[in-house]
mmCIF file of C-alpha atoms in Angstrom:
data_model
loop_
_atom_site.group_PDB
_atom_site.id
_atom_site.type_symbol
_atom_site.label_atom_id
_atom_site.label_comp_id
_atom_site.label_asym_id
_atom_site.label_seq_id
_atom_site.Cartn_x
_atom_site.Cartn_y
_atom_site.Cartn_z
ATOM 1 C CA MET A 1 -0.159 -0.090 -0.111
ATOM 2 C CA LEU A 2 3.019 2.389 1.066
ATOM 3 C CA SER A 3 4.404 1.405 -2.642
ATOM 4 C CA ALA A 4 1.567 2.600 -4.094
ATOM 5 C CA ILE A 5 1.260 5.716 -2.583
ATOM 6 C CA ASP A 6 5.008 7.287 -2.885
ATOM 7 C CA GLY A 7 5.520 5.814 -6.438
ATOM 8 C CA THR A 8 7.672 2.987 -5.728
ATOM 9 C CA GLY A 9 5.881 0.160 -6.060
ATOM 10 C CA PHE A 10 6.813 -2.555 -8.607
ATOM 11 C CA ARG A 11 4.602 -1.771 -11.545
ATOM 12 C CA ARG A 12 6.520 -1.146 -14.508
ATOM 13 C CA ARG A 13 6.136 2.307 -15.797
ATOM 14 C CA PRO A 14 6.520 3.797 -19.174
ATOM 15 C CA VAL A 15 9.665 5.693 -19.567
ATOM 16 C CA LEU A 16 11.365 7.901 -21.726
ATOM 17 C CA PRO A 17 14.750 7.672 -22.315
ATOM 18 C CA PHE A 18 17.597 10.027 -23.269
ATOM 19 C CA GLY A 19 19.088 7.163 -26.004
ATOM 20 C CA LEU A 20 22.128 8.255 -24.422
ATOM 21 C CA GLU A 21 23.708 5.217 -22.213
ATOM 22 C CA ARG A 22 25.918 7.016 -20.527
ATOM 23 C CA LEU A 23 22.633 9.440 -19.378
ATOM 24 C CA ASP A 24 19.910 6.694 -19.246
ATOM 25 C CA SER A 25 22.050 4.295 -16.998
ATOM 26 C CA LYS A 26 22.445 6.892 -14.186
ATOM 27 C CA LEU A 27 18.776 7.321 -14.032
ATOM 28 C CA ALA A 28 16.866 4.851 -11.937
ATOM 29 C CA ASP A 29 14.311 4.135 -14.304
ATOM 30 C CA GLY A 30 16.586 3.718 -17.255
ATOM 31 C CA GLY A 31 15.055 7.327 -18.629
ATOM 32 C CA LEU A 32 11.838 9.975 -17.600
ATOM 33 C CA ARG A 33 9.064 8.381 -16.116
ATOM 34 C CA LEU A 34 6.319 9.253 -18.556
ATOM 35 C CA ASP A 35 3.539 9.190 -15.236
ATOM 36 C CA ALA A 36 5.204 11.633 -13.357
ATOM 37 C CA LEU A 37 6.467 15.321 -12.211
ATOM 38 C CA HIS A 38 9.666 16.422 -13.326
ATOM 39 C CA GLU A 39 11.739 19.923 -12.450
ATOM 40 C CA ILE A 40 14.068 21.875 -14.876
ATOM 41 C CA ALA A 41 15.625 24.976 -13.905
ATOM 42 C CA GLY A 42 18.585 27.090 -15.488
ATOM 43 C CA ALA A 43 21.700 26.850 -13.640
ATOM 44 C CA THR A 44 22.564 30.514 -13.061
ATOM 45 C CA PRO A 45 19.840 33.571 -13.550
ATOM 46 C CA ASP A 46 21.451 34.369 -16.559
ATOM 47 C CA LEU A 47 19.626 34.821 -19.933
ATOM 48 C CA THR A 48 21.727 32.086 -21.800
ATOM 49 C CA ASP A 49 21.034 29.628 -19.136
ATOM 50 C CA ASP A 50 17.620 30.051 -19.098
ATOM 51 C CA CYS A 51 17.238 29.324 -22.684
ATOM 52 C CA ALA A 52 19.151 26.364 -21.810
ATOM 53 C CA ALA A 53 16.536 24.922 -19.760
ATOM 54 C CA THR A 54 14.081 26.028 -21.921
ATOM 55 C CA THR A 55 15.222 24.304 -24.990
ATOM 56 C CA PHE A 56 16.329 21.053 -23.050
ATOM 57 C CA LEU A 57 12.673 20.758 -21.732
ATOM 58 C CA GLY A 58 11.463 21.270 -25.125
ATOM 59 C CA GLY A 59 13.396 18.487 -26.306
ATOM 60 C CA ILE A 60 12.127 16.366 -24.168
ATOM 61 C CA ALA A 61 8.736 16.878 -25.122
ATOM 62 C CA ALA A 62 9.512 16.654 -28.898
ATOM 63 C CA ARG A 63 10.157 13.168 -28.456
ATOM 64 C CA CYS A 64 7.031 12.733 -26.205
ATOM 65 C CA TRP A 65 4.006 11.588 -28.224
ATOM 66 C CA GLY A 66 1.129 13.817 -29.237
ATOM 67 C CA PRO A 67 0.082 16.940 -28.308
ATOM 68 C CA VAL A 68 1.652 19.331 -25.826
ATOM 69 C CA LEU A 69 0.041 21.672 -23.852
ATOM 70 C CA TRP A 70 2.154 24.620 -22.419
ATOM 71 C CA VAL A 71 1.083 26.930 -19.458
ATOM 72 C CA VAL A 72 3.113 30.310 -19.470
ATOM 73 C CA ARG A 73 3.295 33.070 -17.007
ATOM 74 C CA ARG A 74 4.914 35.428 -19.548
ATOM 75 C CA ARG A 75 4.779 35.743 -23.114
ATOM 76 C CA ASP A 76 8.227 35.072 -24.131
ATOM 77 C CA LEU A 77 8.497 31.483 -25.882
ATOM 78 C CA PHE A 78 10.309 31.389 -28.955
ATOM 79 C CA ALA A 79 8.541 28.791 -31.341
ATOM 80 C CA PRO A 80 11.236 29.251 -34.002
ATOM 81 C CA GLY A 81 13.606 28.270 -31.001
ATOM 82 C CA LEU A 82 11.325 25.277 -30.013
ATOM 83 C CA ALA A 83 11.451 23.861 -33.720
ATOM 84 C CA GLN A 84 15.347 24.056 -33.626
ATOM 85 C CA VAL A 85 15.320 20.896 -30.833
ATOM 86 C CA GLY A 86 12.435 19.094 -32.443
ATOM 87 C CA LEU A 87 8.883 20.744 -30.725
ATOM 88 C CA ASP A 88 6.722 21.307 -34.328
ATOM 89 C CA PRO A 89 4.902 24.383 -33.074
ATOM 90 C CA LYS A 90 1.758 22.947 -35.055
ATOM 91 C CA ARG A 91 1.996 20.006 -31.484
ATOM 92 C CA VAL A 92 1.910 22.915 -29.080
ATOM 93 C CA ILE A 93 -1.001 24.155 -27.139
ATOM 94 C CA TYR A 94 -0.349 27.289 -25.648
ATOM 95 C CA ALA A 95 -2.379 29.274 -22.287
ATOM 96 C CA GLU A 96 -1.466 32.075 -20.773
ATOM 97 C CA ALA A 97 -2.045 31.735 -16.860
ATOM 98 C CA ARG A 98 -2.539 35.193 -14.513
ATOM 99 C CA ASP A 99 -1.053 33.386 -11.316
ATOM 100 C CA ASP A 100 0.421 30.628 -10.275
ATOM 101 C CA ASP A 101 -2.776 28.721 -8.850
ATOM 102 C CA GLU A 102 -4.553 29.166 -12.042
ATOM 103 C CA LEU A 103 -1.620 27.743 -13.954
ATOM 104 C CA LEU A 104 -1.668 25.066 -11.632
ATOM 105 C CA ALA A 105 -5.333 24.360 -11.913
ATOM 106 C CA ILE A 106 -4.778 24.633 -15.937
ATOM 107 C CA MET A 107 -1.864 21.845 -15.528
ATOM 108 C CA GLU A 108 -3.852 19.163 -13.595
ATOM 109 C CA GLU A 109 -6.427 19.389 -16.183
ATOM 110 C CA GLY A 110 -4.395 18.903 -18.781
ATOM 111 C CA LEU A 111 -3.050 15.833 -16.823
ATOM 112 C CA ARG A 112 -6.295 14.973 -16.372
ATOM 113 C CA HIS A 113 -7.216 14.713 -20.203
ATOM 114 C CA ARG A 114 -4.919 11.571 -20.611
ATOM 115 C CA GLY A 115 -4.901 12.592 -24.293
ATOM 116 C CA LEU A 116 -1.469 14.842 -23.962
ATOM 117 C CA GLY A 117 2.319 13.648 -24.846
ATOM 118 C CA ALA A 118 3.262 16.587 -22.220
ATOM 119 C CA VAL A 119 1.900 19.024 -19.670
ATOM 120 C CA ILE A 120 4.156 21.785 -19.061
ATOM 121 C CA GLY A 121 4.454 24.732 -16.897
ATOM 122 C CA GLU A 122 6.770 27.993 -15.802
ATOM 123 C CA VAL A 123 6.945 28.900 -12.395
ATOM 124 C CA LYS A 124 8.902 30.468 -10.020
ATOM 125 C CA ARG A 125 7.394 29.308 -7.205
ATOM 126 C CA LEU A 126 4.979 26.214 -5.995
ATOM 127 C CA ALA A 127 4.834 25.023 -2.963
ATOM 128 C CA MET A 128 5.013 20.916 -1.916
ATOM 129 C CA PRO A 129 1.574 20.617 -1.448
ATOM 130 C CA ALA A 130 1.176 21.588 -5.327
ATOM 131 C CA THR A 131 3.862 19.621 -6.770
ATOM 132 C CA ARG A 132 2.398 16.729 -4.846
ATOM 133 C CA ARG A 133 -0.744 17.243 -6.485
ATOM 134 C CA LEU A 134 0.912 17.081 -9.974
ATOM 135 C CA GLN A 135 2.600 14.071 -9.096
ATOM 136 C CA LEU A 136 -0.841 12.302 -8.085
ATOM 137 C CA VAL A 137 -2.838 13.628 -11.236
ATOM 138 C CA ALA A 138 0.212 12.372 -13.428
ATOM 139 C CA GLU A 139 0.675 8.738 -11.625
ATOM 140 C CA GLY A 140 -0.731 6.379 -13.957
ATOM 141 C CA GLY A 141 -1.126 8.074 -17.238
ATOM 142 C CA ARG A 142 1.077 8.630 -20.316
ATOM 143 C CA THR A 143 1.572 12.125 -19.984
ATOM 144 C CA ILE A 144 4.657 13.634 -18.766
ATOM 145 C CA ALA A 145 4.426 16.728 -16.284
ATOM 146 C CA LEU A 146 7.450 19.503 -16.621
ATOM 147 C CA LEU A 147 8.228 22.102 -14.532
ATOM 148 C CA LEU A 148 10.087 25.014 -15.511
ATOM 149 C CA LYS A 149 10.994 26.729 -12.268
ATOM 150 C CA ARG A 150 12.495 30.298 -13.062
ATOM 151 C CA HIS A 151 14.676 32.163 -11.131
ATOM 152 C CA ALA A 152 13.317 34.491 -8.688
ATOM 153 C CA ARG A 153 14.559 38.433 -8.613
ATOM 154 C CA GLU A 154 16.042 37.948 -5.041
ATOM 155 C CA GLY A 155 18.275 35.531 -6.394
ATOM 156 C CA SER A 156 16.735 32.349 -4.353
ATOM 157 C CA ASP A 157 17.671 28.799 -5.869
ATOM 158 C CA PRO A 158 14.459 27.799 -7.673
ATOM 159 C CA LEU A 159 15.047 24.264 -6.679
ATOM 160 C CA GLY A 160 15.707 25.048 -2.855
ATOM 161 C CA ALA A 161 12.104 24.750 -1.902
ATOM 162 C CA PRO A 162 11.095 20.584 -1.206
ATOM 163 C CA SER A 163 9.068 19.306 -4.430
ATOM 164 C CA ALA A 164 7.722 15.699 -4.760
ATOM 165 C CA ALA A 165 9.079 15.845 -8.363
ATOM 166 C CA VAL A 166 10.455 12.329 -9.035
ATOM 167 C CA THR A 167 13.597 14.421 -10.710
ATOM 168 C CA ARG A 168 14.736 17.878 -10.664
ATOM 169 C CA TRP A 169 17.469 18.984 -13.348
ATOM 170 C CA ARG A 170 19.615 22.305 -13.425
ATOM 171 C CA ILE A 171 20.728 23.199 -17.568
ATOM 172 C CA GLY A 172 23.803 25.285 -17.785
ATOM 173 C CA CYS A 173 25.862 26.476 -20.895
ATOM 174 C CA ALA A 174 29.046 25.052 -21.415
ATOM 175 C CA PRO A 175 31.924 26.001 -23.460
ATOM 176 C CA SER A 176 31.084 24.985 -27.267
ATOM 177 C CA ALA A 177 33.940 22.782 -28.992
ATOM 178 C CA PRO A 178 35.702 24.665 -32.030
ATOM 179 C CA LEU A 179 35.851 23.663 -34.901
ATOM 180 C CA PRO A 180 38.691 22.701 -36.914
ATOM 181 C CA VAL A 181 38.253 25.608 -39.167
ATOM 182 C CA GLU A 182 36.938 28.966 -37.987
ATOM 183 C CA GLY A 183 33.450 28.539 -35.687
ATOM 184 C CA VAL A 184 32.534 27.161 -32.708
ATOM 185 C CA GLY A 185 30.874 23.879 -32.918
ATOM 186 C CA ARG A 186 27.601 22.281 -31.471
ATOM 187 C CA PRO A 187 26.339 24.179 -28.042
ATOM 188 C CA ARG A 188 27.492 21.961 -24.761
ATOM 189 C CA TRP A 189 24.988 21.787 -21.554
ATOM 190 C CA GLU A 190 26.322 20.987 -18.017
ATOM 191 C CA LEU A 191 23.560 18.735 -17.161
ATOM 192 C CA SER A 192 23.574 18.514 -13.287
ATOM 193 C CA LEU A 193 20.750 15.922 -11.851
ATOM 194 C CA ALA A 194 20.180 17.774 -8.256
ATOM 195 C CA ARG A 195 17.847 15.112 -6.959
ATOM 196 C CA GLN A 196 16.235 11.544 -8.398
ATOM 197 C CA ARG A 197 14.231 9.663 -6.959
ATOM 198 C CA GLY A 198 15.681 6.254 -5.751
ATOM 199 C CA GLY A 199 18.804 7.339 -7.698
ATOM 200 C CA GLU A 200 21.542 9.972 -6.931
ATOM 201 C CA SER A 201 22.808 13.055 -8.100
ATOM 202 C CA PHE A 202 25.236 13.275 -11.079
ATOM 203 C CA GLN A 203 26.434 15.815 -13.554
ATOM 204 C CA LEU A 204 27.343 15.104 -17.285
ATOM 205 C CA LEU A 205 28.550 17.716 -20.183
ATOM 206 C CA VAL A 206 26.088 17.017 -23.785
ATOM 207 C CA GLU A 207 25.751 18.204 -26.885
ATOM 208 C CA ALA A 208 22.592 20.617 -27.022
ATOM 209 C CA CYS A 209 19.426 18.774 -28.563
ATOM 210 C CA ASP A 210 19.073 18.565 -32.287
ATOM 211 C CA ALA A 211 16.345 18.681 -34.312
ATOM 212 C CA THR A 212 15.291 15.384 -33.183
ATOM 213 C CA GLY A 213 15.361 16.519 -29.556
ATOM 214 C CA ARG A 214 17.950 14.156 -28.709
ATOM 215 C CA CYS A 215 21.315 15.852 -26.840
ATOM 216 C CA ALA A 216 24.610 13.789 -27.983
ATOM 217 C CA LEU A 217 28.158 13.033 -25.633
ATOM 218 C CA PRO A 218 30.838 15.290 -27.023
ATOM 219 C CA ALA A 219 32.846 13.881 -29.791
ATOM 220 C CA PRO A 220 36.128 12.856 -28.615
ATOM 221 C CA LEU A 221 38.906 15.843 -29.581
ATOM 222 C CA VAL A 222 41.594 13.580 -30.771
ATOM 223 C CA ALA A 223 42.052 15.590 -34.393
ATOM 224 C CA ARG A 224 42.682 18.793 -32.791
ATOM 225 C CA PRO A 225 46.138 17.741 -31.382
ATOM 226 C CA ARG A 226 46.940 16.356 -34.801
ATOM 227 C CA ALA A 227 46.016 18.998 -36.861
ATOM 228 C CA ALA A 228 48.187 21.253 -34.584
ATOM 229 C CA GLY A 229 51.023 18.989 -34.441
ATOM 230 C CA ARG A 230 50.963 19.288 -38.710
ATOM 231 C CA ALA A 231 50.688 22.487 -38.775
ATOM 232 C CA ALA A 232 53.577 23.569 -36.347
ATOM 233 C CA ARG A 233 55.904 21.083 -38.399
ATOM 234 C CA ALA A 234 54.769 22.715 -41.797
ATOM 235 C CA ALA A 235 55.693 26.298 -40.137
ATOM 236 C CA ALA A 236 59.197 24.707 -39.125
ATOM 237 C CA ALA A 237 60.026 23.302 -42.487
#
């Protein structure tokens, strides 16, 4: 009975893997549980980290089945940016909430519908009872619940408050790898899993989501030292 309440029962649950063995193997469920709440926040209040967290979340939604309900508090979503990580704007249903209470109500209604692939909400604060309600409503379905936790103005940690979320992520931008010619490579993110139910926290450097919503591991930079060596020998000759 208790295992059914806290979500640790032996029933096989639907999971959305990232498709990266090095990442999925670190997750207790081998991926993100679809019948659960997950929280994502930028590593810092910087706009670049906020954008990284948003596109990481968009990549997850892109790989889910069906329509996506995205509940916002401010109109700053950039549809072409979401399309670049695989989330077709035609799949997204936008809703604007006046406050966090209305946002919570819309998210709960979306999760109960059972006809959506993902329900996303953007908040700065959400108390433990509210996150518990979202988790309970998501249980038993295949609609993933995603919360984008934005930084408050006073600089408090958006993941500092207790939460019933099954996983809680911080996403930060990392330096991109230079290409052999002039320019920069694919953007990189530092994924930090701050908490997961049934597993340990970890950090992993990945390349940002591509047009299919998938991250990748950084390619080995073996060719760069070799190219530098050849250039040095050519200059000496």
